[in-house]
XYZ file of C-alpha atoms in Angstrom:
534
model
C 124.721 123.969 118.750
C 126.933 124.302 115.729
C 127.011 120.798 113.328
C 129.733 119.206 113.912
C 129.466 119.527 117.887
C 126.477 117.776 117.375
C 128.482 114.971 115.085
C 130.762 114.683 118.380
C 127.924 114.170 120.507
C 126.105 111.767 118.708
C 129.004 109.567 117.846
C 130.006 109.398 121.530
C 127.107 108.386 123.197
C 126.563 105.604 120.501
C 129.995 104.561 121.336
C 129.122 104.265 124.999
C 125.527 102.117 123.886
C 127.438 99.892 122.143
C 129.285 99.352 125.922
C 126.170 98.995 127.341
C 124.576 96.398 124.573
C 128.031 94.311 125.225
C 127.439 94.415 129.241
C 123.687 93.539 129.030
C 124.622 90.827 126.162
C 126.716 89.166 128.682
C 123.996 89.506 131.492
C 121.566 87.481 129.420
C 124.098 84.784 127.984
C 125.690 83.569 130.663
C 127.622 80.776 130.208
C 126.865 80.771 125.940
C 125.548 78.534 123.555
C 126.786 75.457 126.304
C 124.723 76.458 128.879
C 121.762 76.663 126.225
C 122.746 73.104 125.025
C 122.985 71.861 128.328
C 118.937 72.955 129.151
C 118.097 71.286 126.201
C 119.644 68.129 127.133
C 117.175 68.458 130.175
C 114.309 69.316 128.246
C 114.352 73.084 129.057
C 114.584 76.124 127.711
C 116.505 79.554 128.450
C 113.810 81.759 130.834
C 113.668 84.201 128.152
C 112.448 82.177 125.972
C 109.920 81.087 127.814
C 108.920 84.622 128.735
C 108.508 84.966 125.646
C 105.882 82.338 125.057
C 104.192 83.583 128.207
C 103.087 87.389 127.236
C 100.830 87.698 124.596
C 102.141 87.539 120.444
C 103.650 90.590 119.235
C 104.251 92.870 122.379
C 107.164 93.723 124.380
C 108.799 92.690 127.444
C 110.380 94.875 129.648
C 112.872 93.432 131.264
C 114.612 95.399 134.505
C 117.827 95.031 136.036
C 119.573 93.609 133.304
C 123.032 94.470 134.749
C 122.638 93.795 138.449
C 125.707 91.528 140.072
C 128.313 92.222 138.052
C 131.795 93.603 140.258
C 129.710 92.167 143.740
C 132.940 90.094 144.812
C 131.277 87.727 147.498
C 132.917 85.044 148.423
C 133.845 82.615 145.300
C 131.706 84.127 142.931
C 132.878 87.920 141.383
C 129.906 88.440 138.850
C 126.139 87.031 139.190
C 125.129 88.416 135.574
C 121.833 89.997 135.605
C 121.796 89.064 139.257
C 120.783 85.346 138.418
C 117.175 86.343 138.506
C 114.706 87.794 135.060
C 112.313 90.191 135.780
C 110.314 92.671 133.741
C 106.638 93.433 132.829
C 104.671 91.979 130.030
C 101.381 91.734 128.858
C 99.094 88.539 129.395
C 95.831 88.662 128.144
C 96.444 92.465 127.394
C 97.004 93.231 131.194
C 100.199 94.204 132.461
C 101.743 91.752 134.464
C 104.922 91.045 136.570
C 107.112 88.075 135.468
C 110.290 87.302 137.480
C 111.939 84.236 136.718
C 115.387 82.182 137.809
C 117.928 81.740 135.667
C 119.415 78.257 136.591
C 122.460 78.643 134.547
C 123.734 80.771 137.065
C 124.683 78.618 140.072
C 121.770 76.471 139.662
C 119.405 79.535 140.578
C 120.896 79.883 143.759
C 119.997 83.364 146.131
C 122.890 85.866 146.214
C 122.094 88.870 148.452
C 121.939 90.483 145.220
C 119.251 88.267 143.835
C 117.046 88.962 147.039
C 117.461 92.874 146.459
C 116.104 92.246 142.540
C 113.299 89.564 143.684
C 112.235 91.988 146.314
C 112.271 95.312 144.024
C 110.185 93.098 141.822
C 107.756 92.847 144.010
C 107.663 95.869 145.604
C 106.879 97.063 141.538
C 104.471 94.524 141.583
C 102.763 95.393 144.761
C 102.409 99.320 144.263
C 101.178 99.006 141.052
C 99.121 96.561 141.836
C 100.076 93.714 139.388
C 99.707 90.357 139.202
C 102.824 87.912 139.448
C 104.156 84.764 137.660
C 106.737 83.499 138.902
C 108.857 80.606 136.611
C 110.605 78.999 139.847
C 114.167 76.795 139.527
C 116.084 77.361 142.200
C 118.283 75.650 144.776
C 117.582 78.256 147.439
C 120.376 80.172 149.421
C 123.894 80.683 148.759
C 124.942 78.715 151.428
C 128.258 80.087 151.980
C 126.054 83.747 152.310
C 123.862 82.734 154.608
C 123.883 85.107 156.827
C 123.615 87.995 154.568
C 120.907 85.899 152.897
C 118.564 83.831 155.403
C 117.717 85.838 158.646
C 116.813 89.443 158.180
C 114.538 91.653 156.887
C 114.441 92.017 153.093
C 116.039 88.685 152.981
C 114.782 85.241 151.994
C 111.800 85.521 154.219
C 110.504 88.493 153.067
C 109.618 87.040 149.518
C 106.793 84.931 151.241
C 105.625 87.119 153.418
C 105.303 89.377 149.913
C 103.282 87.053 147.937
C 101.558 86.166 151.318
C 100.423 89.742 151.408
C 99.938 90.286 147.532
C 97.678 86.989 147.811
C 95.915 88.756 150.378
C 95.181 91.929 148.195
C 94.221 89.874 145.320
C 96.585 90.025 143.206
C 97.385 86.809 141.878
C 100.648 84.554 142.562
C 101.164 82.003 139.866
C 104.248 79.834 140.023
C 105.019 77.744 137.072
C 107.971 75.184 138.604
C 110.333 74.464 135.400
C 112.937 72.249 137.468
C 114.320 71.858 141.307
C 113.189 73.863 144.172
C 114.901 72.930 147.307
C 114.183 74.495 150.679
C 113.459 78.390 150.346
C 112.773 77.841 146.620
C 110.568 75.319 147.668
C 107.883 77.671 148.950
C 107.930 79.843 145.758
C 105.692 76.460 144.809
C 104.205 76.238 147.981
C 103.350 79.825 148.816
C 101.233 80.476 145.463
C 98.046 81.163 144.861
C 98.483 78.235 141.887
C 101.092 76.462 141.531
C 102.016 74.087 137.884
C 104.536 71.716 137.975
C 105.773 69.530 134.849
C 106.271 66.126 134.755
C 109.623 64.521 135.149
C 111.496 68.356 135.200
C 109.949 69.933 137.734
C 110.643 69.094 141.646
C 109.801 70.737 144.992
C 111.028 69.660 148.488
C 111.964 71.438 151.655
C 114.884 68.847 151.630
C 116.303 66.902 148.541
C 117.277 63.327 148.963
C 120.610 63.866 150.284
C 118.842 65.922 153.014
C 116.592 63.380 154.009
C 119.115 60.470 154.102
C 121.013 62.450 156.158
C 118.327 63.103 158.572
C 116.091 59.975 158.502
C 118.250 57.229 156.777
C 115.810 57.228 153.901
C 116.621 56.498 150.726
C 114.748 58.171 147.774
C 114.648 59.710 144.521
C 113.848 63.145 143.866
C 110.977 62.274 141.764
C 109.567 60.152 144.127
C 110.508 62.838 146.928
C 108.957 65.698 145.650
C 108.041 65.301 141.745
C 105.242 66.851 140.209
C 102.961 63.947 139.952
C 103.517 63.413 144.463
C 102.426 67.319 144.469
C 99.309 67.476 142.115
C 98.043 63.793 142.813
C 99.056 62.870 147.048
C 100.361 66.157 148.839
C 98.241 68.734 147.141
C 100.877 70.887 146.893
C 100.958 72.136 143.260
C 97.894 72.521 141.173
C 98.322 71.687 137.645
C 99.566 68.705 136.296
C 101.947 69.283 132.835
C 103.862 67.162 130.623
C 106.024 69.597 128.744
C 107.144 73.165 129.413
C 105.187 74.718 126.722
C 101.651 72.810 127.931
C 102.822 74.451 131.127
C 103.229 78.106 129.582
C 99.827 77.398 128.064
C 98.680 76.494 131.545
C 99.622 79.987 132.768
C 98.166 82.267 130.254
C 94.785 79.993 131.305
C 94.958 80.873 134.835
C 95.031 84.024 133.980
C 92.715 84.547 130.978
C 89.315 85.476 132.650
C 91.270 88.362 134.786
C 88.991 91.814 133.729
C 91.075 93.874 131.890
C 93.027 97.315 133.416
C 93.747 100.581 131.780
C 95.165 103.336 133.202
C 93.513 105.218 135.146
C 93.383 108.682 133.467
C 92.218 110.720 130.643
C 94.300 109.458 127.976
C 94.487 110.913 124.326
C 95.024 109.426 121.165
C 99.200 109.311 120.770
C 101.051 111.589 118.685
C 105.164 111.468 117.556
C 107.038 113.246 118.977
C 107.949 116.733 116.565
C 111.937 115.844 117.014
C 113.641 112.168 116.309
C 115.285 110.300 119.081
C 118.483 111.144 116.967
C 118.312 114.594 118.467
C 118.814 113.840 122.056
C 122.122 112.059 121.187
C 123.127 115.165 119.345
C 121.944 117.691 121.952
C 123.640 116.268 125.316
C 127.330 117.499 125.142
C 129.866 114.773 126.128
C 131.600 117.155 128.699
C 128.543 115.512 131.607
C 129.171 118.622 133.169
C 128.430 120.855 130.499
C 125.140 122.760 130.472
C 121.993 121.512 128.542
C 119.338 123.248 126.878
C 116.410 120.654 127.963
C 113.754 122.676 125.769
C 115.841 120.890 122.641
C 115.311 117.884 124.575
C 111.587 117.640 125.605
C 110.450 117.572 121.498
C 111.952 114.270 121.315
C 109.632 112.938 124.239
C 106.324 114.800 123.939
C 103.338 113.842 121.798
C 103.561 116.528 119.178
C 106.464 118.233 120.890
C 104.160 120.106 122.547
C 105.102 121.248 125.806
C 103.256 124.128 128.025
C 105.823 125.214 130.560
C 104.916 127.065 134.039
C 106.533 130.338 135.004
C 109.033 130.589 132.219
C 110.026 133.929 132.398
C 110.479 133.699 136.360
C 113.837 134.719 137.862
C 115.799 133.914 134.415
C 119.010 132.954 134.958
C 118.393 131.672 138.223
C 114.809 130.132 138.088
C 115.655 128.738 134.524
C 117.640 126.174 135.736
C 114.762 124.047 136.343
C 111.745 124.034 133.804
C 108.531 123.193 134.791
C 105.747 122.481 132.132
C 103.361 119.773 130.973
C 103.391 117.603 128.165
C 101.740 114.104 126.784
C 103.391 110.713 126.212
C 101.931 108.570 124.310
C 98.649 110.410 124.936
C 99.003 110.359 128.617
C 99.639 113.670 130.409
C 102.753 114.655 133.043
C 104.196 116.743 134.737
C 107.553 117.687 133.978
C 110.379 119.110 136.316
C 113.207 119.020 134.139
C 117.084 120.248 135.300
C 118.591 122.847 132.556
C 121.247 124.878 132.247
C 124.339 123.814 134.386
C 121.110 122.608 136.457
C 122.101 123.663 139.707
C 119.354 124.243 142.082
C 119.378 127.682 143.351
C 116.690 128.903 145.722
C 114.564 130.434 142.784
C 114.401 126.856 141.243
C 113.643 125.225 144.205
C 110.349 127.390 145.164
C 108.984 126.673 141.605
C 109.535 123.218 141.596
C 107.752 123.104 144.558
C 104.662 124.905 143.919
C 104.623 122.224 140.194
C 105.338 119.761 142.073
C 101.786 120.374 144.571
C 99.694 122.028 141.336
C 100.512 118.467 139.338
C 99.621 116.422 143.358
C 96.204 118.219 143.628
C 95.624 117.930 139.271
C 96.631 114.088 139.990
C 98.719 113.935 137.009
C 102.022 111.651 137.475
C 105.360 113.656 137.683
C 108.367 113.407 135.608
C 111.786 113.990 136.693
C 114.903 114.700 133.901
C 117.638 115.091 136.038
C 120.909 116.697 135.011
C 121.694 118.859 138.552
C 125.082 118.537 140.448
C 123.637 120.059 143.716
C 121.905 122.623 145.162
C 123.601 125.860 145.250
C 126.104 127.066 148.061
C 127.554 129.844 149.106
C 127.104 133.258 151.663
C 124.320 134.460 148.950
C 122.665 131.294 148.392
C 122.166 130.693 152.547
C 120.697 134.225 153.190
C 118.480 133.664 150.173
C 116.991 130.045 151.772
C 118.231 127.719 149.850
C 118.135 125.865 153.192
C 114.894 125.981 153.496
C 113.406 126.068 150.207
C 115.320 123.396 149.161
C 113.729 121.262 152.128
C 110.349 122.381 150.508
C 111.288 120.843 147.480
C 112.879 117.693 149.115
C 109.384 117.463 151.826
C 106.992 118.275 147.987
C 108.881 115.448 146.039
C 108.162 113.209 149.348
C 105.089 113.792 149.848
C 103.873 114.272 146.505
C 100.855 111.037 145.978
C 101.303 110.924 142.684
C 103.339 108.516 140.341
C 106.775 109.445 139.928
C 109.619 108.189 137.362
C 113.172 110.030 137.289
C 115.229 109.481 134.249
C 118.985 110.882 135.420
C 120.011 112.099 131.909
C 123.766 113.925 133.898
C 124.747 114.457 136.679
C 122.994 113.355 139.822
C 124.387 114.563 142.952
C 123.958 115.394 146.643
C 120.760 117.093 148.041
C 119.633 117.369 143.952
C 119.185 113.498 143.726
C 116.445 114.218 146.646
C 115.182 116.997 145.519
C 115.041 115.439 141.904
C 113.013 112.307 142.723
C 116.572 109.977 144.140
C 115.928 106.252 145.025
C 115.830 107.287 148.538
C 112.522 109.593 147.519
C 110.961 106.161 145.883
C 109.711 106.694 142.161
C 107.357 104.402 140.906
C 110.467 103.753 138.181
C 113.895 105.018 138.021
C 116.106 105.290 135.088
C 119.727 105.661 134.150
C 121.296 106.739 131.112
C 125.074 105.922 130.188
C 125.221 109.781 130.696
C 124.275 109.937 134.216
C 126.428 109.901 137.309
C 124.863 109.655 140.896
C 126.687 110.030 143.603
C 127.292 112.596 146.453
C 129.532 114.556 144.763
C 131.529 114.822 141.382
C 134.739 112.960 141.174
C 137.016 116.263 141.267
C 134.610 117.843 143.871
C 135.463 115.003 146.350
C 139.303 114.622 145.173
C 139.498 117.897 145.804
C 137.846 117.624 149.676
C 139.509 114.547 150.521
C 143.098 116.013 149.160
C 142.533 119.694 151.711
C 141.941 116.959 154.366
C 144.620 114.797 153.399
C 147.084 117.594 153.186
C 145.949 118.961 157.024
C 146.854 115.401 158.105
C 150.081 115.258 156.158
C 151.081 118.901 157.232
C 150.084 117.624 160.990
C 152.722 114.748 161.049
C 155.521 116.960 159.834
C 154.786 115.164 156.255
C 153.839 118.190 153.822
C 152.568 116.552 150.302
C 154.973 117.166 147.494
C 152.941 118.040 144.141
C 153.582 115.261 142.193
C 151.843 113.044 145.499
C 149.036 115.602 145.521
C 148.037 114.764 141.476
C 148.469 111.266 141.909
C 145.860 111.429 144.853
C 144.050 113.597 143.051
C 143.670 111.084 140.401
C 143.001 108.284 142.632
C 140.040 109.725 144.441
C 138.580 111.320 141.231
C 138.798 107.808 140.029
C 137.269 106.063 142.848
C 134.294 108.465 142.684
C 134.086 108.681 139.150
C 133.429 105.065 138.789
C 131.194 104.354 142.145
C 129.012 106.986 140.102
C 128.787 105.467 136.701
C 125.283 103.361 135.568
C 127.668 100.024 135.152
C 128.129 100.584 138.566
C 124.720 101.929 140.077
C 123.005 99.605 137.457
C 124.938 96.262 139.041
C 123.686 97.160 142.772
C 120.131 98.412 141.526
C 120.432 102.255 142.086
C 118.115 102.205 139.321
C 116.210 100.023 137.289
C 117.526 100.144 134.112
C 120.189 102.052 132.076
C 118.326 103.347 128.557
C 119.802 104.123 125.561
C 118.539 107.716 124.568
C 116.331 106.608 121.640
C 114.161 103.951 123.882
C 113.049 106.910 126.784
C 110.089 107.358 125.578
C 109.324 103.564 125.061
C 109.541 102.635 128.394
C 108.255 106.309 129.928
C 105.302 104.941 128.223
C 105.463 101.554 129.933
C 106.022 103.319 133.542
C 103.212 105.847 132.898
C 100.656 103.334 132.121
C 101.820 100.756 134.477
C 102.121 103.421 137.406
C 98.923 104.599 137.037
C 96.735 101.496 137.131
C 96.310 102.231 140.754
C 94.105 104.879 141.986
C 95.664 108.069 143.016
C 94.633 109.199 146.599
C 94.446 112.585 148.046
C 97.105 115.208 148.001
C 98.761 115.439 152.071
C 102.107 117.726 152.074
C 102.397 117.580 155.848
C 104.832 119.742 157.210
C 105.307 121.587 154.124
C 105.604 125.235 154.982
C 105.457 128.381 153.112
């Protein structure tokens, strides 16, 4: 690619970072400096903060879901930055370890459907991997004016107990440090943990607050009398430890969960290497046309330990075959599997049978799968259907499925129809899914559906003696490609949780790392490809 292509490149998708920086900056501020001031004046601190504190010096947190709820429109209430709910993974004692926290700046930790869908992908994380959870619990419960997208369903409010019932079960601890109110639902985040610490004077718990209970009963009492944490440590029972200040509390935490026996990941892992290529050259090699083709093999020496990378069937069916590439390669000493779109990256039927067969060699090596996805679709046509693309594509789709192993996707272009199955989609469950500012996932391209919806518009027009004139056909045109455009983009995916976080190009590797040793610190079972059929 000549020079100053690669200029254009670069200085594009930095542009669009700095977008992303701004949205996330707003997801984790809300409300500004007041809002901090205003938890001070009650003796707290912002969540993150406390995080902090909580994971052990000098390591990272990994926050997910930083732009959920923004654009959600429910009733009074447009935006619930970052969803009004932390969660990430962090290290505690050198063990990986889920932390999901409320942020009570945002409508006093109140439950947005939104917020259940993060709470609940938290623990479904949590759960698979086989993690154990802290939860730092302030929260006044359901949206109210919600409640019936909220309270009575499925994946709703009741499901988050019946989670940490279950994780309980398996053993995987549920710690819930309580840093102010917790009315009703919240109430049982206290109530349903394994250990529960409360903090003097801040924190309070009740299944109905003192307006409740006058209401109800006629009695008249104080919250800290109701519900404090001295009435749930010293006469109910229910919360554990006793804690004067939020950071004796944090310290309280990391106790509870210092004697746990350390994890690793469950595979031969070498030493890490860097990568042969800086992170600078996957900003420069990613044209800013998203549906221009890429040449992946200048990608995958920016990820791999050493840039090494030992592909599968290279030479087979160039042209056709080439537009996925199938190899394996190391990050951060630990090895994957690697089906990677190139190319204009649509799937034909040639790409499709070797995906398949990598995707079954890496199931029966038991080595986790990685999935760079840049493919608009499978391919269509007379040709295509006589080939199989039917049917091999369904192998693919039924492999990825099936496939026991860990799975991330990182969507690094276009993400569309059948491919975003085929390719390891949400729908197909990844152990992590990532977006890139990049990426667009949706059914079809913005043009491809103007450009369906305008033939059927037009037949409807033409119908009703109404024939479109051009200058109505473009400004259709323009509306639908729009509309699709933007339902695709990672603002838009990332605010409903299509994925779990949007990366910036030079922190991939980072967090593959993260996902690879955090996905694999359960044992991998037997490869099963049911119905698969050759």
């Amino acid at each position: 690619m000549p020079d100053d292509a690669k200029t254009t490149n670069r200085l594009h998708w930095e542009a669009q970072e700095k977008e992303l920086a701004a949205l996330m900056d707003k997801a984790m501020q809300p409300g500004g400096q007041k809002a901090v001031e205003r938890l001070a004046k009650q003796g707290k601190k912002p969540v993150r903060e406390l995080i902090g504190q909580l994971i052990d010096p000098a390591t990272d947190f990994f926050e997910l879901g930083v732009i959920a709820g923004f654009g959600m429109n429910y009733p009074e209430v447009e935006d619930v930055p970052c969803g009004g709910l932390v969660f990430g993974l962090g290290k505690i004692h050198g063990n990986w370890t889920l932390i999901l926290a409320n942020d009570s700046r945002i409508k006093a930790g109140t439950y947005f459907p939104i917020t259940l869908k993060k709470h609940m992908r938290a623990q479904a994380i949590a759960e698979r991997c086989g993690l154990n959870c802290v939860y730092i619990s302030d929260s006044g419960g359901a949206f109210l004016p919600m409640q019936a997208e909220i309270f009575p369903d499925d994946q709703q409010f009741g499901s988050i107990f019946y989670n940490m019932a279950r994780m309980s079960a398996k053993g995987l601890k549920q710690i819930t440090l309580s840093t102010g109110g917790n009315t009703a639902g919240g109430a049982y985040i206290v109530f349903m943990a394994c250990e529960a610490v409360m903090i003097d004077k801040l924190a309070y718990s009740f299944l109905g607050g003192p307006p409740l209970v006058k209401a109800a009963t006629g009695e008249v009492i104080s919250a800290e009398d109701l519900g404090g944490a001295k009435v749930h440590t010293g006469i109910s029972g229910g919360a554990d430890h006793f804690c004067k200040s939020q950071d004796e509390a944090v310290g309280k935490v990391r106790e509870l969960l210092s004697m746990e026996k350390p994890r690793r990941p469950l595979i031969h892992r070498e030493d890490p290497q860097a990568p042969k290529l800086p992170p600078e050259s996957i900003y420069e090699n990613l044209p800013v046309n998203i549906y221009q083709g890429i040449r992946i093999r200048e990608i995958l020496p920016a990820l791999a330990d050493g840039g090494i990378f030992l592909e599968y069937k290279k030479e087979y069916a160039r042209g056709r075959g080439d537009n996925i590439v199938c190899g394996k390669m190391r990050i951060g000493g630990i090895p994957v599997g690697v089906i990677a779109s190139n190319g204009a990256g649509i799937i034909f039927t040639q790409s499709a049978r070797k995906a398949t067969e990598w995707i079954i060699r890496c199931s029966h090596e038991k080595i986790p799968l990685l999935f760079l996805q840049n493919s608009p679709g499978y391919m269509v046509g007379s040709a295509s259907e006589h080939e199989g693309i039917g049917k091999y594509g369904a192998d693919m789709v039924r492999a990825v499925a099936c496939a026991q192993v860990p799975r991330i996707q990182v969507a690094i272009g276009p993400d569309h129809g059948a491919a975003n199955y085929g390719m390891c989609g949400r729908a197909y469950r990844p152990h992590f899914l990532f977006h890139t500012m990049r990426s667009r996932t949706s059914v079809m391209s913005g043009l491809s559906a103007a450009s369906v919806l305008l033939t059927i518009e037009e037949k409807k027009r033409e119908a009703a003696g109404k024939p479109m004139q051009e200058p109505e056909k473009q400004a259709f045109r323009e509306k639908m490609a729009e509309k699709y455009g933007g339902e695709a983009h990672p603002f838009y995916c990332g605010a409903r949780l299509y994925n779990d976080r949007v990366l910036k190009f030079d922190e991939i590797r980072k967090w593959l790392v993260m996902a690879l040793e955090v996905s694999l610190l359960e044992p991998i079972g037997e490869p099963s490809f049911g119905n698969l059929r050759f």
